[in-house]
Coordinates of C-alpha atoms in Angstrom, one line a residue:
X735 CA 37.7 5.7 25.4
X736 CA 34.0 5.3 26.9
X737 CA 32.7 2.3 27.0
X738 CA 29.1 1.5 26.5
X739 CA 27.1 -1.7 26.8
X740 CA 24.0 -1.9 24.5
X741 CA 21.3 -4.4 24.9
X742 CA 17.4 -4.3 23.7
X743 CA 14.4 -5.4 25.8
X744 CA 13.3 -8.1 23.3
X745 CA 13.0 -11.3 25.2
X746 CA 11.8 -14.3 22.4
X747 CA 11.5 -16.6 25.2
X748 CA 8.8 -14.3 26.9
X749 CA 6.6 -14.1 23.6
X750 CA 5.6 -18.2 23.6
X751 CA 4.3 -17.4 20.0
X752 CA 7.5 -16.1 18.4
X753 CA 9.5 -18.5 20.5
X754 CA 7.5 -21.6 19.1
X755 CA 8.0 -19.8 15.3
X756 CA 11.5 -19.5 15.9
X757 CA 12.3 -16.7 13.3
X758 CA 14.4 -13.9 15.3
X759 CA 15.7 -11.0 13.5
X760 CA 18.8 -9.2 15.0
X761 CA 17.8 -5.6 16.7
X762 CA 19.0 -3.6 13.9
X763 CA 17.9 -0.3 15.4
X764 CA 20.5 -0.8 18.3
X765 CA 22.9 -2.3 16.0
X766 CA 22.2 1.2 14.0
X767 CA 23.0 2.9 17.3
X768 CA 26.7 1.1 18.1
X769 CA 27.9 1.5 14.6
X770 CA 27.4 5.3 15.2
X771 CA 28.9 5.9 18.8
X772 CA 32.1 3.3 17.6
X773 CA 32.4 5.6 14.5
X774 CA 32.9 8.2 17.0
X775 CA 35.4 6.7 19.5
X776 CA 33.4 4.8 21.7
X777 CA 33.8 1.1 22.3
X778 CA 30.6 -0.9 22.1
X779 CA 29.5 -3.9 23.2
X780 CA 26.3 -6.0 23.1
X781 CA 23.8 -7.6 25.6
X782 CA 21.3 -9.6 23.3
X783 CA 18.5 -10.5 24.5
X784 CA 17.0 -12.6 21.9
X785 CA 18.2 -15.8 23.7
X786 CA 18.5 -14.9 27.0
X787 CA 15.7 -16.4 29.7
X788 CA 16.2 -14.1 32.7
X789 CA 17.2 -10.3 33.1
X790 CA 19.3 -11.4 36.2
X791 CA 22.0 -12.4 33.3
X792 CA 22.6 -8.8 32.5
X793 CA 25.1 -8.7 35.2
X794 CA 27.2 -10.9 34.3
X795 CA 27.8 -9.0 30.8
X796 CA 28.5 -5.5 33.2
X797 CA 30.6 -7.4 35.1
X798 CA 32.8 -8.6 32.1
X799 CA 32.3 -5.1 30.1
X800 CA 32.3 -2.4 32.5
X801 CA 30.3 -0.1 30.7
X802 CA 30.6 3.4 31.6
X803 CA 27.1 3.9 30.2
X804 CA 24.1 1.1 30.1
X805 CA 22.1 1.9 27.2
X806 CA 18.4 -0.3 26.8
X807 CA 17.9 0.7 22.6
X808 CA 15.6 -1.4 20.6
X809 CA 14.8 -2.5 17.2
X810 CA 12.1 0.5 16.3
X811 CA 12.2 -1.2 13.1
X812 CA 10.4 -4.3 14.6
X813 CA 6.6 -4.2 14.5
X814 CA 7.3 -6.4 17.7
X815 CA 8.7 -4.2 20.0
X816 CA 6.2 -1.1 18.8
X817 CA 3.7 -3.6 20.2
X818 CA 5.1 -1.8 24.1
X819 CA 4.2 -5.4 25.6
X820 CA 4.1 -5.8 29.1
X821 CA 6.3 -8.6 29.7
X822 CA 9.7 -7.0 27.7
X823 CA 8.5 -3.6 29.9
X824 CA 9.3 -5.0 33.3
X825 CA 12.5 -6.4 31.7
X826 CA 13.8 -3.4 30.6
X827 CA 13.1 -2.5 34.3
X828 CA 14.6 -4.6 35.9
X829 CA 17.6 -4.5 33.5
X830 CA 17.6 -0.5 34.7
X831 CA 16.9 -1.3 38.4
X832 CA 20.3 -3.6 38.4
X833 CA 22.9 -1.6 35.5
X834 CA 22.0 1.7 38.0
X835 CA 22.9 -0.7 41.3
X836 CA 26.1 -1.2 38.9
X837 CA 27.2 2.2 38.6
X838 CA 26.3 2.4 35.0
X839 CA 24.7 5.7 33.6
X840 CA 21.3 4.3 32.4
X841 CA 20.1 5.6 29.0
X842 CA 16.7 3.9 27.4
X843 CA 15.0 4.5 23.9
X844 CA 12.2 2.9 22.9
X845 CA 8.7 2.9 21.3
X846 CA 7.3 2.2 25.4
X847 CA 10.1 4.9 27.1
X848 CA 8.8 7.4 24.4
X849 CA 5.6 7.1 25.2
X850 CA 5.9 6.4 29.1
X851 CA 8.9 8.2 29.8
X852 CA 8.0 8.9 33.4
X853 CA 7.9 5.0 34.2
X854 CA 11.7 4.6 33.4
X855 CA 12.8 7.5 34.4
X856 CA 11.3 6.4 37.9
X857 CA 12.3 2.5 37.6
X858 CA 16.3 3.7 37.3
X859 CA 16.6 5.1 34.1
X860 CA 18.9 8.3 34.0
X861 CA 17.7 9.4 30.6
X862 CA 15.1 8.4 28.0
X863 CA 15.8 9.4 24.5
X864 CA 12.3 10.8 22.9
X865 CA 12.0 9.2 19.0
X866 CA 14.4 9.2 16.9
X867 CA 18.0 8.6 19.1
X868 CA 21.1 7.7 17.8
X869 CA 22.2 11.1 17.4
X870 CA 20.6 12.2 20.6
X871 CA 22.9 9.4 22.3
X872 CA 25.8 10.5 20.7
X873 CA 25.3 14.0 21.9
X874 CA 24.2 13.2 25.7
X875 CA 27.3 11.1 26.4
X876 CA 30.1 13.4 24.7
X877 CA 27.8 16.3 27.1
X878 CA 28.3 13.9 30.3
X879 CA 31.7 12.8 29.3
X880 CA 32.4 16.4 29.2
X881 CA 31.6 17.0 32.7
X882 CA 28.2 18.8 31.2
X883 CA 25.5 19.0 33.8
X884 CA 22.8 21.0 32.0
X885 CA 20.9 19.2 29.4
X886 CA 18.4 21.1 28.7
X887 CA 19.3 21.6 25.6
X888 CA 19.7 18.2 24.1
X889 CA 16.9 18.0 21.9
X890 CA 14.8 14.9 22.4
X891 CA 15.2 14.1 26.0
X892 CA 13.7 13.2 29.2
X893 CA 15.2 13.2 32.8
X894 CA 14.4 14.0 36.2
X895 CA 15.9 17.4 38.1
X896 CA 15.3 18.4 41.2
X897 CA 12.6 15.8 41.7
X898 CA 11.0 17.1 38.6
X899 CA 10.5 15.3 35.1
X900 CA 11.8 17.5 32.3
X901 CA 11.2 16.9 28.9
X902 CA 13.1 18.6 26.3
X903 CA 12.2 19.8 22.9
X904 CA 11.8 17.2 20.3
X905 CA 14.5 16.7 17.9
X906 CA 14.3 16.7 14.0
X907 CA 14.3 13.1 12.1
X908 CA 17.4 12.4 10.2
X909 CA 17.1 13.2 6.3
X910 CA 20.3 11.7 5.1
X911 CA 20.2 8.2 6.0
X912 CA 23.2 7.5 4.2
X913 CA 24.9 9.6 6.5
X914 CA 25.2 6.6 9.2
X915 CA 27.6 3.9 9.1
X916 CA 26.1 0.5 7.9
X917 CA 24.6 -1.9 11.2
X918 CA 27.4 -2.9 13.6
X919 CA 26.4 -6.5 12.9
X920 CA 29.7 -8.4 13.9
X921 CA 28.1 -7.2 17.6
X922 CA 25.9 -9.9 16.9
X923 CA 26.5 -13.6 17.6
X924 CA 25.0 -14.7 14.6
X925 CA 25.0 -18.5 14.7
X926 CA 22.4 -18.4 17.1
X927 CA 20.1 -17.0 14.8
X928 CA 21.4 -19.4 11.5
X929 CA 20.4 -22.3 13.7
X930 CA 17.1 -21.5 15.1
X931 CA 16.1 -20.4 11.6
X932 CA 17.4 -23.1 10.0
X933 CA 15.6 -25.2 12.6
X934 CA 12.4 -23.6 12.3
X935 CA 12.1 -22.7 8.7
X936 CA 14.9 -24.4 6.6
X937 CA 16.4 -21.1 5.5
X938 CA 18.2 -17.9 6.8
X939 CA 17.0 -14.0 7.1
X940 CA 18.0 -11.4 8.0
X941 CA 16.7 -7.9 8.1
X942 CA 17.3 -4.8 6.9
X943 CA 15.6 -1.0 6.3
X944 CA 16.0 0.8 3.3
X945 CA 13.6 3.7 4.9
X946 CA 12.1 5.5 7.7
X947 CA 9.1 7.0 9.0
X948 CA 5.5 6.7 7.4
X949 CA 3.9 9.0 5.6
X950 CA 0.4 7.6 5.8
X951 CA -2.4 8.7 8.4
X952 CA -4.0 5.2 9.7
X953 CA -5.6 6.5 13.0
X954 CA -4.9 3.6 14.9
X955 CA -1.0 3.3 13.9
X956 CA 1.7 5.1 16.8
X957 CA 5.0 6.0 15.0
X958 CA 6.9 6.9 18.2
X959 CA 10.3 6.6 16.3
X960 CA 10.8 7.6 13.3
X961 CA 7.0 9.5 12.5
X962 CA 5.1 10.6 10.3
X963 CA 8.2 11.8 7.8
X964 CA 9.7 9.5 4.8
X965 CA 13.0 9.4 4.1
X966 CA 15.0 7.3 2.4
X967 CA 18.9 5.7 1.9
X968 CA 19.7 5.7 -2.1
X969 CA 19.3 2.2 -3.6
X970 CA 23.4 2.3 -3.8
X971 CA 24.0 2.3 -0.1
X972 CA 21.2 -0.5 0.3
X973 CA 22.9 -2.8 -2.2
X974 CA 26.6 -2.5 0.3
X975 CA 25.0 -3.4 2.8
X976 CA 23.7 -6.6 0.7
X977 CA 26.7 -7.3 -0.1
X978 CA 27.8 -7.0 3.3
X979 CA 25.7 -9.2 4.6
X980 CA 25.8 -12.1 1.9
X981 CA 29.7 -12.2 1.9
X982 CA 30.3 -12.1 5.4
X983 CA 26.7 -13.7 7.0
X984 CA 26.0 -16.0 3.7
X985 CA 22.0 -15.1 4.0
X986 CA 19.6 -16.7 2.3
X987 CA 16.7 -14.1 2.4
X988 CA 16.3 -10.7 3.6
X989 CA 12.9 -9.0 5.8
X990 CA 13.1 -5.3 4.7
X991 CA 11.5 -4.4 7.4
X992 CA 10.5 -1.0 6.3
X993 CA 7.1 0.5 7.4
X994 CA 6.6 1.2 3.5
X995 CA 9.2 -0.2 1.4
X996 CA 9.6 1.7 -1.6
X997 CA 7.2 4.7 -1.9
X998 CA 9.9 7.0 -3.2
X999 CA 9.3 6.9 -6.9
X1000 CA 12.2 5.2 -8.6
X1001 CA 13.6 3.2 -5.8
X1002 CA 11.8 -0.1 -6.9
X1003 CA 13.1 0.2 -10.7
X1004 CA 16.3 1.2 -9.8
X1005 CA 17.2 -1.3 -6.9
X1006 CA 16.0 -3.9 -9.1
X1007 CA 18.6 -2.0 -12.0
X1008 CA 21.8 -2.1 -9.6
X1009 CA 21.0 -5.9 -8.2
X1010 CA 21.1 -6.7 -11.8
X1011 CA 24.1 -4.9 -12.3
X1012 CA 26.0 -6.1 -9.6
X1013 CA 24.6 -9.6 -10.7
X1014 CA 23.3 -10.1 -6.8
X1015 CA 20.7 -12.4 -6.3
X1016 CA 18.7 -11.8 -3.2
X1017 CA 15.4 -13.0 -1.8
X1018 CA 13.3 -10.7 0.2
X1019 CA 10.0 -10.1 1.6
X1020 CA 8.8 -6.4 2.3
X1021 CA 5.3 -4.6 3.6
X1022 CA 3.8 -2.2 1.8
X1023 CA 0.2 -0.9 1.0
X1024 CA -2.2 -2.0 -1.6
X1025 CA -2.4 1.5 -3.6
X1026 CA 1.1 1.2 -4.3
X1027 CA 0.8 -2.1 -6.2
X1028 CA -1.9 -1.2 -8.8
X1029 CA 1.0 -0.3 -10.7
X1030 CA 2.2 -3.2 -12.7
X1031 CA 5.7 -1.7 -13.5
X1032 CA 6.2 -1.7 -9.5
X1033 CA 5.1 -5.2 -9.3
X1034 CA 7.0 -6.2 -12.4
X1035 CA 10.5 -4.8 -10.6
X1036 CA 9.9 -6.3 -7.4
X1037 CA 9.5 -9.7 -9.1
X1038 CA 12.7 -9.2 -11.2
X1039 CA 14.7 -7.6 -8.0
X1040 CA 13.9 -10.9 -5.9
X1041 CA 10.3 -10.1 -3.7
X1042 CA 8.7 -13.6 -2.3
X1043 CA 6.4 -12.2 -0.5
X1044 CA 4.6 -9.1 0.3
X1045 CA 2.5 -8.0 3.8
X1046 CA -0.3 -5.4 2.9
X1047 CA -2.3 -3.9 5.7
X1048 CA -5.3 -5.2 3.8
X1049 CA -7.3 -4.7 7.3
X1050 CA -11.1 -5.2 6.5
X1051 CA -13.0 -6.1 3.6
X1052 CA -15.1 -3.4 4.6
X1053 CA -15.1 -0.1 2.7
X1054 CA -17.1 1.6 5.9
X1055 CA -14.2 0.3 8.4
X1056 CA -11.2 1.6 5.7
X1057 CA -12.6 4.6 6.0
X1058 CA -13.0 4.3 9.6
X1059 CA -9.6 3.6 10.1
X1060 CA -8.3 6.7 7.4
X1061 CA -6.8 4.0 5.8
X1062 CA -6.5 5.5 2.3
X1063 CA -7.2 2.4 0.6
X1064 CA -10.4 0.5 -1.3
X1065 CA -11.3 -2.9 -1.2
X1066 CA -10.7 -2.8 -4.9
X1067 CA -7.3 -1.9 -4.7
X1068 CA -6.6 -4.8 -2.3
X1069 CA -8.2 -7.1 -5.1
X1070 CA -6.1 -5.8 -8.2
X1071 CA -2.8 -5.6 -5.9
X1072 CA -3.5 -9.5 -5.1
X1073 CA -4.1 -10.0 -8.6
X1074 CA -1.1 -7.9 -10.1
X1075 CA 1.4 -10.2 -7.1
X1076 CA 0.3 -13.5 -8.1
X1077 CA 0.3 -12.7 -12.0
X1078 CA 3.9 -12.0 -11.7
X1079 CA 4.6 -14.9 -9.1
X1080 CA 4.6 -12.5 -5.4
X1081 CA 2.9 -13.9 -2.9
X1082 CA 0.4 -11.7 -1.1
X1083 CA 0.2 -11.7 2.7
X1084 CA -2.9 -9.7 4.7
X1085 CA -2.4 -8.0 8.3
X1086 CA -6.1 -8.4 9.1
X1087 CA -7.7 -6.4 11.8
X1088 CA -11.0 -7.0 13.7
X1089 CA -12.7 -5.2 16.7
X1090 CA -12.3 -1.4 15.1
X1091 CA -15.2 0.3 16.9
X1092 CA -18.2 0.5 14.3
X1093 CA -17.6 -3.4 13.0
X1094 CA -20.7 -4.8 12.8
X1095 CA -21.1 -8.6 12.3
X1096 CA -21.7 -7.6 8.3
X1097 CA -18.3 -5.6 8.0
X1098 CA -16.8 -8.9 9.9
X1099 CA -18.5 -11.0 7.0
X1100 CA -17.1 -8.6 4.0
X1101 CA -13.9 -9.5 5.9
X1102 CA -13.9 -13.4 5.7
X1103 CA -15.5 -13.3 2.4
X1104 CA -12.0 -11.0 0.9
X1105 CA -9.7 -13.9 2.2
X1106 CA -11.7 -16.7 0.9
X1107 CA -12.0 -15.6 -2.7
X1108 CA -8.4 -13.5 -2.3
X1109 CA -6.7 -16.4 -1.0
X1110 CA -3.4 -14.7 0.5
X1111 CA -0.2 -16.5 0.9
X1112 CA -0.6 -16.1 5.0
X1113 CA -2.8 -13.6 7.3
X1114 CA -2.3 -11.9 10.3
X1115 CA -5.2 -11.7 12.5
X1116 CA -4.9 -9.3 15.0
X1117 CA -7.8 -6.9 17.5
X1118 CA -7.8 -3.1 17.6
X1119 CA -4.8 -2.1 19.5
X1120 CA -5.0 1.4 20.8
X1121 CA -1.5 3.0 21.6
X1122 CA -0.7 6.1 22.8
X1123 CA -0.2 9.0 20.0
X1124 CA -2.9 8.0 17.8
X1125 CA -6.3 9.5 17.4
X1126 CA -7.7 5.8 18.0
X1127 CA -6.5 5.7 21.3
X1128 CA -7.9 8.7 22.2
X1129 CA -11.4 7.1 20.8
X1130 CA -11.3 4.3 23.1
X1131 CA -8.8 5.7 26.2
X1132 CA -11.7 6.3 28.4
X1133 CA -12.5 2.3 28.3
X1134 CA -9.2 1.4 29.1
X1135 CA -8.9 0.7 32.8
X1136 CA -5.5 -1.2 34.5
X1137 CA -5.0 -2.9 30.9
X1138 CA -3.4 -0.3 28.5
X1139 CA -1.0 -3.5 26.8
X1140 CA -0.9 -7.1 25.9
X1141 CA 1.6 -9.0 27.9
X1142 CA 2.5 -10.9 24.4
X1143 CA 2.3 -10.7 21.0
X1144 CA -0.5 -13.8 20.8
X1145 CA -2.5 -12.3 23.7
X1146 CA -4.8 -10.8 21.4
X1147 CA -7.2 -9.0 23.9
X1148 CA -9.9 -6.5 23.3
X1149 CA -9.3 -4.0 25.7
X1150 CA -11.8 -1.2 24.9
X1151 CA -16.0 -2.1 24.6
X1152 CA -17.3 -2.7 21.6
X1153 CA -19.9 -4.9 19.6
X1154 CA -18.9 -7.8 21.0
X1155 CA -17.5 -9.2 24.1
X1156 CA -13.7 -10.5 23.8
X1157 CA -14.3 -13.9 24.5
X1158 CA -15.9 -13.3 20.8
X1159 CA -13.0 -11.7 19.4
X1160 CA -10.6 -14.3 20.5
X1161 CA -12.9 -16.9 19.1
X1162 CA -13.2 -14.9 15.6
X1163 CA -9.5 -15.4 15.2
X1164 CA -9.5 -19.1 15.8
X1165 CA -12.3 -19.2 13.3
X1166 CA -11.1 -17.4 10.4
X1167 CA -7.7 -18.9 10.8
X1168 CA -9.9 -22.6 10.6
X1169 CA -11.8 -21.0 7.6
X1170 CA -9.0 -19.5 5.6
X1171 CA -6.9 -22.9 5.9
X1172 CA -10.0 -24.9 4.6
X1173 CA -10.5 -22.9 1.7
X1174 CA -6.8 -23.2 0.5
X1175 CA -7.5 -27.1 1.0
X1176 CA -10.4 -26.6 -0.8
X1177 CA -8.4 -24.9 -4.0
X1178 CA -5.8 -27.5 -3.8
X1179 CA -8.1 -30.3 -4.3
X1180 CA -9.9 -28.3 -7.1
X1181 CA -6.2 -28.0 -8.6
X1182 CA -6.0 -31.8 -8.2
X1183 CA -8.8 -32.5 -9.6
X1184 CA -8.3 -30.5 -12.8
X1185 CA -4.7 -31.1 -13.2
X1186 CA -3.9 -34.7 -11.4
X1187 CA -0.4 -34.7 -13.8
X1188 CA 1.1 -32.2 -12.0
X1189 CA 0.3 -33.4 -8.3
X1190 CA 2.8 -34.0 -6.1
X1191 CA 3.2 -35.2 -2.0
X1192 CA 3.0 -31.7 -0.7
X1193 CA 0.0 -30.5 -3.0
X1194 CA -1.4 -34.0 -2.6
X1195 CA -0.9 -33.7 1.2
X1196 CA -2.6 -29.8 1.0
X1197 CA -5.5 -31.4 -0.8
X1198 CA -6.6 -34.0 1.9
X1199 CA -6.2 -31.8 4.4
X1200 CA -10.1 -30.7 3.9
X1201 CA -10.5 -33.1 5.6
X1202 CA -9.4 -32.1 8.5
X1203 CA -10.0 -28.5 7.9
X1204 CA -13.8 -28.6 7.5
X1205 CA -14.9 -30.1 9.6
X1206 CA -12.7 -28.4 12.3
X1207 CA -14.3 -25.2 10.8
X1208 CA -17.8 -26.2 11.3
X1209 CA -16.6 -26.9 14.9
X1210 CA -15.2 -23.3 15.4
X1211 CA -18.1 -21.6 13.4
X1212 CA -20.6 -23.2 16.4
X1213 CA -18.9 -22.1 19.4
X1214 CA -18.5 -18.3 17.5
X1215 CA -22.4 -18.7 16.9
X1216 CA -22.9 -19.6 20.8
X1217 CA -20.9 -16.8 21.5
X1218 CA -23.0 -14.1 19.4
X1219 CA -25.5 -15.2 20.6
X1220 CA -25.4 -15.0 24.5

């Protein structure tokens, strides 16, 4: 039996931001990949990084393994590790530089390998796997284990021969996604995620994906993995795995971490039909898109099924930079889907976006004014990020010098020209974050005002915060204005 180590490049401790959240997910992609190669006779093991402060501890898990094959896979599910950031890049590196110095056959897939293949191949990787790979694994190590020495062709590969790169064909997404056996997640040493959650948050997720791939054209998203395709696993082999996962990891909540969770018409209704069924209760937040939830029977299921919370790429308030962008989506709709959620008790969550070439300080003003009358549940405030694949990046590539990635997910810089400087950008994010907390002080005191009976210490507690919150905005609004200005 072959024996293979897998491990992710994911380091929390090197992304300060998530690290102080303390919310980790498992890397369900890889754990996707080691239920698949033990289904077929290997033995698999796992090197999580999650936890781990230093690549250097890598060889201790070789030494105790000995892996006949050292395979870096991560979570293409997480919107993290899509990010390619530079500090989890020269991990993986170094995590290749020491599993080769171990004798290990060194095999990397990734949203970053995909799209800078070379680089591993050239830092000790053997192989890179090119989008979607747990059957393109499977298929390279029963080739080597066969004493194959032509891979030309696996489909969806990248080695070097002869001192030359070659890059194979690419190979086909998966259709049936019920096909592959459920997550390996006993891998996983899961009390180390229970605590830091419970810790941080007071509850326990986990994640999940019900789909792959993205159908939508957004010009500035990469979808190295899984693409452009949609397919999906049938709402009976999602609820097993809940079941799984509640009987034998007692979760309190689940991320389906889908890029678009239930597009395939039906799937809502009838998930929320079988969890009924089954009499499962589950709690769950999901992303999806604000043309998908106009429709109030879609809302009406996710509310019944368990949905707390849902992440819409809501972007700009700015019809001109939607349409920039190839979005697909109106301002309106991203009114009436906020409406339809908080009507039936879903709480609406915006990925905001600023610094998309053509923003003028007007489109920037749209922006602000959307959250403060919307009034989202959170926001994500992010800059333009151009990565490879996309037409965006092709846009802005000539601006991009020795900076092509942040180093971590809260590094927020503008790495292309464009209105403004990114000291302005920067500040922009510290401002609107000030302004939107205000203004949900602001409508808690109105609701304290109008409804005193009801008041309580947290709402009581949201309420005086205006106090803080203004003025802190008024601070923040000044040094944006300085910066505009020089």
């Amino acid at each position: 039996m072959k024996n293979i180590l897998f491990t992710h490049s994911y380091f929390l401790q090197f992304d300060p931001k998530q690290w102080r959240t303390g919310q980790p997910y498992p890397p369900l992609g890889t754990l996707y990949a080691a239920a698949l190669m033990r289904e077929n006779g290997y033995k698999a093991s796992l090197f999580d990084t999650m936890f781990i402060s230093d690549p250097e501890e890598v060889k201790t898990a070789i030494t105790k393994n000995k892996p006949d094959f050292f395979v870096i896979y991560d979570d293409g599910f997480n919107y993290l590790t899509k990010m390619c950031l530079t500090n989890m890049r020269e991990a993986a590196f170094r995590m290749c530089k020491i599993a080769k110095a171990e004798g290990c056959t060194v095999i990397v897939s990734s949203s970053d390998s995909t799209d800078r293949y070379s680089a591993y191949l050239n830092e000790g990787a053997d192989f890179v796997i090119i989008g979607e790979a747990e059957h393109t694994l499977l298929e390279l190590t029963n080739h080597i284990e066969g004493a194959g020495t032509n891979y030309s062709d696996i489909k969806g590969l990248a080695y070097i021969k002869n001192g030359e790169i070659v890059k194979t064909p690419g190979r086909p997404v998966l259709k049936d996604l019920d096909s592959l056996p459920l997550p390996a997640w006993d891998l996983v040493d899961m009390e180390q995620y229970r605590q830091m959650w419970m810790a941080h948050a007071g509850y326990f997720s986990l994640n999940m994906s019900t789909t792959r791939g993205c159908p939508f054209k957004c010009n500035w998203c990469a979808k190295p993995i899984y693409g452009n395709r949609y397919n999906s696993r049938s709402p009976e082999n999602v609820i097993a795995e809940i079941k799984l996962l509640k009987e034998n990891y007692h979760m309190d909540h689940i991320w389906f971490c889908d890029d678009i969770f239930g597009l395939k018409p039906g799937f809502v209704v009838e998930l929320a039909q079988l969890l009924q069924k089954e009499k499962l209760q589950i709690r769950f937040k999901i992303q999806s898109r604000a043309d998908l939830l106009v429709n109030e029977e879609t809302v009406k299921a996710l509310a019944v099924s368990g949905c707390e919370n849902v992440w819409i790429g809501a972007e700009s308030g700015s019809q001109k930079i939607l349409d920039a962008m190839d979005k697909g989506i109106t301002v309106g709709q991203i009114r009436e889907a906020t409406r339809l959620m908080k009507e039936h008790g879903i709480k609406p969550s915006f990925f905001i976006q600023f610094g998309y070439p053509g923003e003028l300080k007007d489109d920037i003003e749209l922006t602000i004014n959307m959250i403060n009358e919307l009034l989202p549940f959170e926001i994500g405030i992010s800059v333009s990020y151009p990565l490879p694949g996309t037409s965006f990046y092709e846009k802005v590539k000539a601006d991009l010098k020795k900076k092509t990635n942040w180093t971590d997910s809260d590094e927020m810089a503008l790495m292309f020209c464009n209105t403004f400087p990114p000291s302005y950008y920067k500040q922009l994010h510290r401002y609107v974050h000030q302004n939107y907390h205000k203004h949900l002080a602001k409508n808690s005191l109105d609701k304290l005002i109008s409804d005193p009976m009801h008041a309580n210490f947290k709402s009581l507690k949201k309420a005086l915060s205006v106090c803080y919150h203004a003025p802190a905005t008024f601070i923040e609004k000044l040094k944006l204005r300085q910066l505009e200005e020089a």
